[in-house]
Amino acid sequence: MTQDAYTRTAPFYDLWHEDGHVPEIRKLLPPLLDGVTGGVLEIGAGTGLITQVIGDTVAGEIFAVEPSLGMRAILLSRLSDRPALRERVTVLPYGALDADLDEPVEAVVMISVLYGFAPEERPKLWETLARQLRPGGRLIFNWRQRPVGVPGPPEVMGSYRVGRHTYEIAGQVVSATPEKATSRFSYRILQRGVVISEDIVETDGYRPTLDELTTELTAAGFTPTPAPDGLLTWHHP
Ligand SMILES: C[S@@+](CC[C@H](N)C(=O)[O-])C[C@H]1O[C@@H](n2cnc3c(N)ncnc32)[C@H](O)[C@@H]1O
């Protein structure tokens, strides 16, 4: 998926992701940020659902990297409704590999973004993130070993009433290997059962194993620390 396929699907994001990873991250992330008093870099802040969690947990500055215009627009809208949070969130309108903060942060948080990086991009990602961390800083991201997807027909994955309309997301795996899956999603709006708008996006998702991540992150100077199932945390000396 190109970065800005997210713009086309942004209207559906908050509706759908409340049924996805976000409630779990709301529970699991705050304890992992315990003791953080300095800045936090958030990679792929999206519409700000996780930015809000970080903001409710730490008192310092947040640097929110988000390359998609549509996702960023919702993030800014969320911040404009929360003036106290807006004071300390700086929104950076580019991708993770271009991150270059003025001063190092104490933590990097990256939720549901890793799958978008191809294996050949990941070493640069880890090096870039390591450079943004102060000594002793931590890197937190979500990861789970998942079974290889099975290609098949589209299935409705979420359906939400918005006034008189239904916002519906259907998805299917197009092809899958242990390393990479290509999926197709249809984002459509229905009125009285009739589709009045539809956007189809195809996305490539990469699924590194824990061994691969351990090798890459160790090469970038990180060491693993305990984390609850679904999240990984790494310290930078
Ligand atoms: C699935 S969303 C996750 C958003 C948010 N972290 C959450 O959990 O709600 C993935 C986000 O990563 C962003 N993204 C895509 N490529 C990126 C890159 N190279 N660097 C940083 N963010 C990226 C997308 O624009 C999108 O907003």
PDB file of C-alpha atoms and ligand atoms in Angstrom:
ATOM      1  CA  MET A   1       0.000   0.000   0.000  1.00  0.00           C
ATOM      2  CA  THR A   2       1.344   3.449  -0.767  1.00  0.00           C
ATOM      3  CA  GLN A   3       1.518   5.587   2.334  1.00  0.00           C
ATOM      4  CA  ASP A   4      -1.404   7.665   1.210  1.00  0.00           C
ATOM      5  CA  ALA A   5      -3.797   4.826   0.612  1.00  0.00           C
ATOM      6  CA  TYR A   6      -4.444   5.631   4.276  1.00  0.00           C
ATOM      7  CA  THR A   7      -5.935   8.953   3.228  1.00  0.00           C
ATOM      8  CA  ARG A   8      -8.597   7.195   1.149  1.00  0.00           C
ATOM      9  CA  THR A   9      -9.558   4.946   4.027  1.00  0.00           C
ATOM     10  CA  ALA A  10      -9.083   7.401   6.910  1.00  0.00           C
ATOM     11  CA  PRO A  11     -12.855   8.020   7.425  1.00  0.00           C
ATOM     12  CA  PHE A  12     -13.207   4.355   8.434  1.00  0.00           C
ATOM     13  CA  TYR A  13     -10.164   4.167  10.688  1.00  0.00           C
ATOM     14  CA  ASP A  14     -11.532   5.063  14.124  1.00  0.00           C
ATOM     15  CA  LEU A  15     -14.765   3.133  13.537  1.00  0.00           C
ATOM     16  CA  TRP A  16     -12.933  -0.065  12.685  1.00  0.00           C
ATOM     17  CA  HIS A  17      -9.919   0.050  14.962  1.00  0.00           C
ATOM     18  CA  GLU A  18     -11.951   0.396  18.125  1.00  0.00           C
ATOM     19  CA  ASP A  19     -12.807  -3.254  17.361  1.00  0.00           C
ATOM     20  CA  GLY A  20      -9.176  -4.094  16.608  1.00  0.00           C
ATOM     21  CA  HIS A  21      -5.879  -3.569  18.380  1.00  0.00           C
ATOM     22  CA  VAL A  22      -6.593  -0.218  20.027  1.00  0.00           C
ATOM     23  CA  PRO A  23      -8.483  -1.354  23.184  1.00  0.00           C
ATOM     24  CA  GLU A  24      -5.733  -3.899  23.936  1.00  0.00           C
ATOM     25  CA  ILE A  25      -2.973  -1.315  23.458  1.00  0.00           C
ATOM     26  CA  ARG A  26      -4.839   1.074  25.764  1.00  0.00           C
ATOM     27  CA  LYS A  27      -4.453  -1.530  28.514  1.00  0.00           C
ATOM     28  CA  LEU A  28      -0.954  -2.835  27.763  1.00  0.00           C
ATOM     29  CA  LEU A  29       0.976   0.284  26.782  1.00  0.00           C
ATOM     30  CA  PRO A  30       0.741   2.545  29.893  1.00  0.00           C
ATOM     31  CA  PRO A  31       2.711   0.233  32.252  1.00  0.00           C
ATOM     32  CA  LEU A  32       5.482  -0.025  29.646  1.00  0.00           C
ATOM     33  CA  LEU A  33       5.860   3.756  29.773  1.00  0.00           C
ATOM     34  CA  ASP A  34       6.239   3.710  33.560  1.00  0.00           C
ATOM     35  CA  GLY A  35       8.952   6.084  34.721  1.00  0.00           C
ATOM     36  CA  VAL A  36       9.215   7.925  31.387  1.00  0.00           C
ATOM     37  CA  THR A  37       9.629  11.614  32.156  1.00  0.00           C
ATOM     38  CA  GLY A  38      11.292  12.763  28.916  1.00  0.00           C
ATOM     39  CA  GLY A  39       9.982  12.971  25.366  1.00  0.00           C
ATOM     40  CA  VAL A  40       8.285  10.175  23.406  1.00  0.00           C
ATOM     41  CA  LEU A  41       8.562   9.633  19.660  1.00  0.00           C
ATOM     42  CA  GLU A  42       5.498   7.955  18.171  1.00  0.00           C
ATOM     43  CA  ILE A  43       5.974   6.365  14.757  1.00  0.00           C
ATOM     44  CA  GLY A  44       2.870   6.190  12.539  1.00  0.00           C
ATOM     45  CA  ALA A  45       0.576   8.103  14.879  1.00  0.00           C
ATOM     46  CA  GLY A  46      -2.370   7.685  12.500  1.00  0.00           C
ATOM     47  CA  THR A  47      -5.518   9.429  13.730  1.00  0.00           C
ATOM     48  CA  GLY A  48      -4.061   9.857  17.215  1.00  0.00           C
ATOM     49  CA  LEU A  49      -5.810   7.017  19.067  1.00  0.00           C
ATOM     50  CA  ILE A  50      -2.486   5.859  20.534  1.00  0.00           C
ATOM     51  CA  THR A  51      -1.147   9.434  20.814  1.00  0.00           C
ATOM     52  CA  GLN A  52      -4.003  10.021  23.221  1.00  0.00           C
ATOM     53  CA  VAL A  53      -2.976   6.970  25.296  1.00  0.00           C
ATOM     54  CA  ILE A  54       0.638   8.169  25.420  1.00  0.00           C
ATOM     55  CA  GLY A  55      -0.513  11.677  26.317  1.00  0.00           C
ATOM     56  CA  ASP A  56      -2.660  10.350  29.158  1.00  0.00           C
ATOM     57  CA  THR A  57       0.299   8.332  30.499  1.00  0.00           C
ATOM     58  CA  VAL A  58       3.338  10.600  30.259  1.00  0.00           C
ATOM     59  CA  ALA A  59       3.633  14.281  31.049  1.00  0.00           C
ATOM     60  CA  GLY A  60       6.405  15.145  28.575  1.00  0.00           C
ATOM     61  CA  GLU A  61       6.495  16.100  24.903  1.00  0.00           C
ATOM     62  CA  ILE A  62       5.337  13.758  22.145  1.00  0.00           C
ATOM     63  CA  PHE A  63       6.711  13.801  18.597  1.00  0.00           C
ATOM     64  CA  ALA A  64       4.109  12.182  16.352  1.00  0.00           C
ATOM     65  CA  VAL A  65       5.444  11.037  12.964  1.00  0.00           C
ATOM     66  CA  GLU A  66       2.635  10.565  10.446  1.00  0.00           C
ATOM     67  CA  PRO A  67       3.172  10.678   6.656  1.00  0.00           C
ATOM     68  CA  SER A  68      -0.461  10.347   5.506  1.00  0.00           C
ATOM     69  CA  LEU A  69      -2.293  13.623   4.982  1.00  0.00           C
ATOM     70  CA  GLY A  70      -5.716  12.110   5.712  1.00  0.00           C
ATOM     71  CA  MET A  71      -4.623  10.411   8.928  1.00  0.00           C
ATOM     72  CA  ARG A  72      -2.776  13.544  10.028  1.00  0.00           C
ATOM     73  CA  ALA A  73      -5.869  15.674   9.453  1.00  0.00           C
ATOM     74  CA  ILE A  74      -7.813  13.522  11.934  1.00  0.00           C
ATOM     75  CA  LEU A  75      -4.880  13.587  14.376  1.00  0.00           C
ATOM     76  CA  LEU A  76      -4.822  17.397  14.254  1.00  0.00           C
ATOM     77  CA  SER A  77      -8.568  17.492  14.708  1.00  0.00           C
ATOM     78  CA  ARG A  78      -8.243  15.259  17.787  1.00  0.00           C
ATOM     79  CA  LEU A  79      -5.531  17.574  19.168  1.00  0.00           C
ATOM     80  CA  SER A  80      -7.564  20.681  18.503  1.00  0.00           C
ATOM     81  CA  ASP A  81     -10.297  19.225  20.737  1.00  0.00           C
ATOM     82  CA  ARG A  82      -7.715  18.700  23.485  1.00  0.00           C
ATOM     83  CA  PRO A  83      -5.793  21.983  23.959  1.00  0.00           C
ATOM     84  CA  ALA A  84      -3.670  20.662  26.848  1.00  0.00           C
ATOM     85  CA  LEU A  85      -2.450  17.767  24.705  1.00  0.00           C
ATOM     86  CA  ARG A  86      -1.970  20.001  21.636  1.00  0.00           C
ATOM     87  CA  GLU A  87       0.513  22.080  23.668  1.00  0.00           C
ATOM     88  CA  ARG A  88       2.949  19.161  23.834  1.00  0.00           C
ATOM     89  CA  VAL A  89       2.385  17.110  20.661  1.00  0.00           C
ATOM     90  CA  THR A  90       4.507  18.049  17.635  1.00  0.00           C
ATOM     91  CA  VAL A  91       3.195  16.445  14.449  1.00  0.00           C
ATOM     92  CA  LEU A  92       5.932  15.482  11.982  1.00  0.00           C
ATOM     93  CA  PRO A  93       4.563  15.120   8.435  1.00  0.00           C
ATOM     94  CA  TYR A  94       6.936  12.484   7.062  1.00  0.00           C
ATOM     95  CA  GLY A  95       7.878   8.822   7.380  1.00  0.00           C
ATOM     96  CA  ALA A  96       9.887   7.096  10.102  1.00  0.00           C
ATOM     97  CA  LEU A  97      13.063   6.835   8.028  1.00  0.00           C
ATOM     98  CA  ASP A  98      13.228  10.648   7.876  1.00  0.00           C
ATOM     99  CA  ALA A  99      12.934  11.117  11.639  1.00  0.00           C
ATOM    100  CA  ASP A 100      15.695  13.399  12.914  1.00  0.00           C
ATOM    101  CA  LEU A 101      14.739  14.989  16.226  1.00  0.00           C
ATOM    102  CA  ASP A 102      16.530  18.002  17.681  1.00  0.00           C
ATOM    103  CA  GLU A 103      17.122  16.136  20.929  1.00  0.00           C
ATOM    104  CA  PRO A 104      16.858  12.459  21.872  1.00  0.00           C
ATOM    105  CA  VAL A 105      13.708  11.048  23.455  1.00  0.00           C
ATOM    106  CA  GLU A 106      13.262   8.567  26.268  1.00  0.00           C
ATOM    107  CA  ALA A 107      10.898   6.219  24.416  1.00  0.00           C
ATOM    108  CA  VAL A 108       9.838   5.314  20.889  1.00  0.00           C
ATOM    109  CA  VAL A 109       6.362   3.812  20.430  1.00  0.00           C
ATOM    110  CA  MET A 110       5.341   2.201  17.140  1.00  0.00           C
ATOM    111  CA  ILE A 111       1.915   0.542  17.068  1.00  0.00           C
ATOM    112  CA  SER A 112       0.666  -1.375  14.024  1.00  0.00           C
ATOM    113  CA  VAL A 113       3.226   0.136  11.689  1.00  0.00           C
ATOM    114  CA  LEU A 114       6.008  -2.475  11.539  1.00  0.00           C
ATOM    115  CA  TYR A 115       4.174  -4.666   9.010  1.00  0.00           C
ATOM    116  CA  GLY A 116       4.504  -1.863   6.422  1.00  0.00           C
ATOM    117  CA  PHE A 117       8.315  -2.047   6.316  1.00  0.00           C
ATOM    118  CA  ALA A 118       9.889  -4.476   3.847  1.00  0.00           C
ATOM    119  CA  PRO A 119      12.758  -6.587   5.262  1.00  0.00           C
ATOM    120  CA  GLU A 120      15.372  -4.537   3.400  1.00  0.00           C
ATOM    121  CA  GLU A 121      14.051  -1.311   4.991  1.00  0.00           C
ATOM    122  CA  ARG A 122      14.075  -2.560   8.563  1.00  0.00           C
ATOM    123  CA  PRO A 123      17.822  -2.208   9.351  1.00  0.00           C
ATOM    124  CA  LYS A 124      17.586   1.500   8.431  1.00  0.00           C
ATOM    125  CA  LEU A 125      14.408   1.790  10.528  1.00  0.00           C
ATOM    126  CA  TRP A 126      16.133   0.372  13.651  1.00  0.00           C
ATOM    127  CA  GLU A 127      19.239   2.532  13.113  1.00  0.00           C
ATOM    128  CA  THR A 128      17.087   5.639  12.707  1.00  0.00           C
ATOM    129  CA  LEU A 129      15.052   4.881  15.826  1.00  0.00           C
ATOM    130  CA  ALA A 130      18.181   4.074  17.850  1.00  0.00           C
ATOM    131  CA  ARG A 131      19.586   7.494  16.899  1.00  0.00           C
ATOM    132  CA  GLN A 132      16.488   9.236  18.302  1.00  0.00           C
ATOM    133  CA  LEU A 133      16.796   7.544  21.710  1.00  0.00           C
ATOM    134  CA  ARG A 134      18.786   8.855  24.626  1.00  0.00           C
ATOM    135  CA  PRO A 135      21.046   6.329  26.436  1.00  0.00           C
ATOM    136  CA  GLY A 136      18.865   3.875  28.347  1.00  0.00           C
ATOM    137  CA  GLY A 137      15.854   4.714  26.191  1.00  0.00           C
ATOM    138  CA  ARG A 138      13.226   2.160  25.244  1.00  0.00           C
ATOM    139  CA  LEU A 139      11.589   1.056  22.013  1.00  0.00           C
ATOM    140  CA  ILE A 140       8.083  -0.410  22.230  1.00  0.00           C
ATOM    141  CA  PHE A 141       6.106  -1.943  19.371  1.00  0.00           C
ATOM    142  CA  ASN A 142       3.411  -4.535  18.881  1.00  0.00           C
ATOM    143  CA  TRP A 143       4.160  -7.900  17.307  1.00  0.00           C
ATOM    144  CA  ARG A 144       2.581 -11.325  17.282  1.00  0.00           C
ATOM    145  CA  GLN A 145       3.477 -14.516  15.461  1.00  0.00           C
ATOM    146  CA  ARG A 146       0.482 -15.115  13.216  1.00  0.00           C
ATOM    147  CA  PRO A 147      -0.448 -18.044  11.010  1.00  0.00           C
ATOM    148  CA  VAL A 148       0.119 -17.593   7.279  1.00  0.00           C
ATOM    149  CA  GLY A 149      -3.050 -16.162   5.690  1.00  0.00           C
ATOM    150  CA  VAL A 150      -5.141 -18.261   3.362  1.00  0.00           C
ATOM    151  CA  PRO A 151      -6.266 -16.704   0.055  1.00  0.00           C
ATOM    152  CA  GLY A 152     -10.041 -16.705  -0.244  1.00  0.00           C
ATOM    153  CA  PRO A 153     -13.148 -14.684  -1.051  1.00  0.00           C
ATOM    154  CA  PRO A 154     -13.818 -11.290   0.593  1.00  0.00           C
ATOM    155  CA  GLU A 155     -15.369 -11.317   4.070  1.00  0.00           C
ATOM    156  CA  VAL A 156     -17.019  -8.435   5.883  1.00  0.00           C
ATOM    157  CA  MET A 157     -14.669  -7.454   8.712  1.00  0.00           C
ATOM    158  CA  GLY A 158     -16.561  -4.521  10.189  1.00  0.00           C
ATOM    159  CA  SER A 159     -19.863  -2.732   9.713  1.00  0.00           C
ATOM    160  CA  TYR A 160     -20.829   0.523  11.422  1.00  0.00           C
ATOM    161  CA  ARG A 161     -23.965   2.629  11.398  1.00  0.00           C
ATOM    162  CA  VAL A 162     -23.304   6.337  10.824  1.00  0.00           C
ATOM    163  CA  GLY A 163     -26.632   8.141  10.694  1.00  0.00           C
ATOM    164  CA  ARG A 164     -28.610   6.588   7.828  1.00  0.00           C
ATOM    165  CA  HIS A 165     -25.514   5.054   6.255  1.00  0.00           C
ATOM    166  CA  THR A 166     -23.529   1.892   6.905  1.00  0.00           C
ATOM    167  CA  TYR A 167     -19.737   1.992   6.696  1.00  0.00           C
ATOM    168  CA  GLU A 168     -18.492  -1.463   5.817  1.00  0.00           C
ATOM    169  CA  ILE A 169     -15.036  -2.972   5.415  1.00  0.00           C
ATOM    170  CA  ALA A 170     -14.519  -6.255   3.596  1.00  0.00           C
ATOM    171  CA  GLY A 171     -11.143  -7.948   3.201  1.00  0.00           C
ATOM    172  CA  GLN A 172      -9.493 -10.927   1.592  1.00  0.00           C
ATOM    173  CA  VAL A 173      -6.023 -12.390   1.397  1.00  0.00           C
ATOM    174  CA  VAL A 174      -4.856 -12.355  -2.214  1.00  0.00           C
ATOM    175  CA  SER A 175      -1.568 -14.184  -1.725  1.00  0.00           C
ATOM    176  CA  ALA A 176       0.517 -15.134   1.274  1.00  0.00           C
ATOM    177  CA  THR A 177       3.902 -16.561   2.167  1.00  0.00           C
ATOM    178  CA  PRO A 178       5.357 -16.720   5.703  1.00  0.00           C
ATOM    179  CA  GLU A 179       7.210 -13.448   4.959  1.00  0.00           C
ATOM    180  CA  LYS A 180       4.646 -11.389   3.077  1.00  0.00           C
ATOM    181  CA  ALA A 181       0.890 -11.236   2.572  1.00  0.00           C
ATOM    182  CA  THR A 182      -0.986  -9.216  -0.012  1.00  0.00           C
ATOM    183  CA  SER A 183      -4.527  -8.346   1.027  1.00  0.00           C
ATOM    184  CA  ARG A 184      -7.324  -6.465  -0.690  1.00  0.00           C
ATOM    185  CA  PHE A 185      -9.813  -4.356   1.253  1.00  0.00           C
ATOM    186  CA  SER A 186     -13.016  -2.717   0.126  1.00  0.00           C
ATOM    187  CA  TYR A 187     -14.128   0.339   2.097  1.00  0.00           C
ATOM    188  CA  ARG A 188     -17.723   1.116   1.166  1.00  0.00           C
ATOM    189  CA  ILE A 189     -20.627   3.237   2.262  1.00  0.00           C
ATOM    190  CA  LEU A 190     -24.135   1.859   1.854  1.00  0.00           C
ATOM    191  CA  GLN A 191     -27.450   3.663   1.840  1.00  0.00           C
ATOM    192  CA  ARG A 192     -30.522   1.447   2.172  1.00  0.00           C
ATOM    193  CA  GLY A 193     -28.297  -1.502   1.211  1.00  0.00           C
ATOM    194  CA  VAL A 194     -26.984   0.164  -1.957  1.00  0.00           C
ATOM    195  CA  VAL A 195     -23.267   0.982  -2.276  1.00  0.00           C
ATOM    196  CA  ILE A 196     -22.905   4.743  -2.803  1.00  0.00           C
ATOM    197  CA  SER A 197     -19.093   4.898  -2.424  1.00  0.00           C
ATOM    198  CA  GLU A 198     -16.336   2.300  -2.609  1.00  0.00           C
ATOM    199  CA  ASP A 199     -12.552   2.441  -2.343  1.00  0.00           C
ATOM    200  CA  ILE A 200     -10.472  -0.644  -2.934  1.00  0.00           C
ATOM    201  CA  VAL A 201      -6.920  -0.799  -1.602  1.00  0.00           C
ATOM    202  CA  GLU A 202      -4.365  -3.544  -1.860  1.00  0.00           C
ATOM    203  CA  THR A 203      -1.752  -3.758   0.874  1.00  0.00           C
ATOM    204  CA  ASP A 204       1.458  -5.705   1.337  1.00  0.00           C
ATOM    205  CA  GLY A 205       2.183  -6.716   4.918  1.00  0.00           C
ATOM    206  CA  TYR A 206       5.484  -8.170   6.117  1.00  0.00           C
ATOM    207  CA  ARG A 207       5.669 -10.588   9.041  1.00  0.00           C
ATOM    208  CA  PRO A 208       9.164 -10.820  10.496  1.00  0.00           C
ATOM    209  CA  THR A 209       9.758 -13.680  12.929  1.00  0.00           C
ATOM    210  CA  LEU A 210      10.947 -13.000  16.459  1.00  0.00           C
ATOM    211  CA  ASP A 211      14.343 -14.480  15.521  1.00  0.00           C
ATOM    212  CA  GLU A 212      14.664 -12.092  12.583  1.00  0.00           C
ATOM    213  CA  LEU A 213      13.693  -9.120  14.737  1.00  0.00           C
ATOM    214  CA  THR A 214      16.101 -10.183  17.467  1.00  0.00           C
ATOM    215  CA  THR A 215      18.982 -10.405  14.974  1.00  0.00           C
ATOM    216  CA  GLU A 216      18.159  -7.026  13.409  1.00  0.00           C
ATOM    217  CA  LEU A 217      17.569  -5.195  16.682  1.00  0.00           C
ATOM    218  CA  THR A 218      20.644  -6.677  18.347  1.00  0.00           C
ATOM    219  CA  ALA A 219      22.717  -5.487  15.360  1.00  0.00           C
ATOM    220  CA  ALA A 220      21.290  -1.996  15.949  1.00  0.00           C
ATOM    221  CA  GLY A 221      22.389  -2.143  19.620  1.00  0.00           C
ATOM    222  CA  PHE A 222      19.062  -2.986  21.292  1.00  0.00           C
ATOM    223  CA  THR A 223      18.515  -5.585  24.020  1.00  0.00           C
ATOM    224  CA  PRO A 224      15.126  -7.184  24.712  1.00  0.00           C
ATOM    225  CA  THR A 225      13.285  -6.590  27.977  1.00  0.00           C
ATOM    226  CA  PRO A 226      10.162  -8.372  29.278  1.00  0.00           C
ATOM    227  CA  ALA A 227       6.838  -7.314  27.773  1.00  0.00           C
ATOM    228  CA  PRO A 228       3.280  -8.654  27.806  1.00  0.00           C
ATOM    229  CA  ASP A 229       2.063 -10.908  24.995  1.00  0.00           C
ATOM    230  CA  GLY A 230       1.420  -8.796  21.903  1.00  0.00           C
ATOM    231  CA  LEU A 231       4.094  -6.180  22.596  1.00  0.00           C
ATOM    232  CA  LEU A 232       7.894  -6.159  22.457  1.00  0.00           C
ATOM    233  CA  THR A 233      10.172  -3.777  24.331  1.00  0.00           C
ATOM    234  CA  TRP A 234      13.847  -3.139  23.686  1.00  0.00           C
ATOM    235  CA  HIS A 235      16.355  -1.043  25.572  1.00  0.00           C
ATOM    236  CA  HIS A 236      19.114   0.985  24.030  1.00  0.00           C
ATOM    237  CA  PRO A 237      22.234   1.194  26.215  1.00  0.00           C
TER     238      PRO A 237
HETATM  239  C1  LIG B   1      -2.460   0.878  10.971  1.00  0.00           C
HETATM  240  S1  LIG B   1      -2.084   2.572  11.109  1.00  0.00           S
HETATM  241  C2  LIG B   1      -1.677   2.692  12.846  1.00  0.00           C
HETATM  242  C3  LIG B   1      -1.965   4.058  13.407  1.00  0.00           C
HETATM  243  C4  LIG B   1      -1.791   4.165  14.916  1.00  0.00           C
HETATM  244  N1  LIG B   1      -0.451   3.819  15.322  1.00  0.00           N
HETATM  245  C5  LIG B   1      -2.783   3.263  15.617  1.00  0.00           C
HETATM  246  O1  LIG B   1      -2.380   2.203  16.111  1.00  0.00           O
HETATM  247  O2  LIG B   1      -3.970   3.621  15.654  1.00  0.00           O
HETATM  248  C6  LIG B   1      -0.481   2.698  10.345  1.00  0.00           C
HETATM  249  C7  LIG B   1      -0.015   4.132  10.247  1.00  0.00           C
HETATM  250  O3  LIG B   1       1.367   4.118   9.860  1.00  0.00           O
HETATM  251  C8  LIG B   1       1.566   5.176   8.947  1.00  0.00           C
HETATM  252  N2  LIG B   1       2.765   4.893   8.128  1.00  0.00           N
HETATM  253  C9  LIG B   1       2.839   4.269   6.933  1.00  0.00           C
HETATM  254  N3  LIG B   1       4.116   4.248   6.502  1.00  0.00           N
HETATM  255  C10 LIG B   1       4.855   4.856   7.446  1.00  0.00           C
HETATM  256  C11 LIG B   1       6.229   5.180   7.566  1.00  0.00           C
HETATM  257  N4  LIG B   1       7.126   4.840   6.628  1.00  0.00           N
HETATM  258  N5  LIG B   1       6.638   5.851   8.666  1.00  0.00           N
HETATM  259  C12 LIG B   1       5.761   6.200   9.635  1.00  0.00           C
HETATM  260  N6  LIG B   1       4.441   5.931   9.565  1.00  0.00           N
HETATM  261  C13 LIG B   1       3.992   5.275   8.495  1.00  0.00           C
HETATM  262  C14 LIG B   1       0.286   5.206   8.131  1.00  0.00           C
HETATM  263  O4  LIG B   1       0.116   6.435   7.449  1.00  0.00           O
HETATM  264  C15 LIG B   1      -0.759   4.935   9.195  1.00  0.00           C
HETATM  265  O5  LIG B   1      -1.243   6.115   9.766  1.00  0.00           O
END
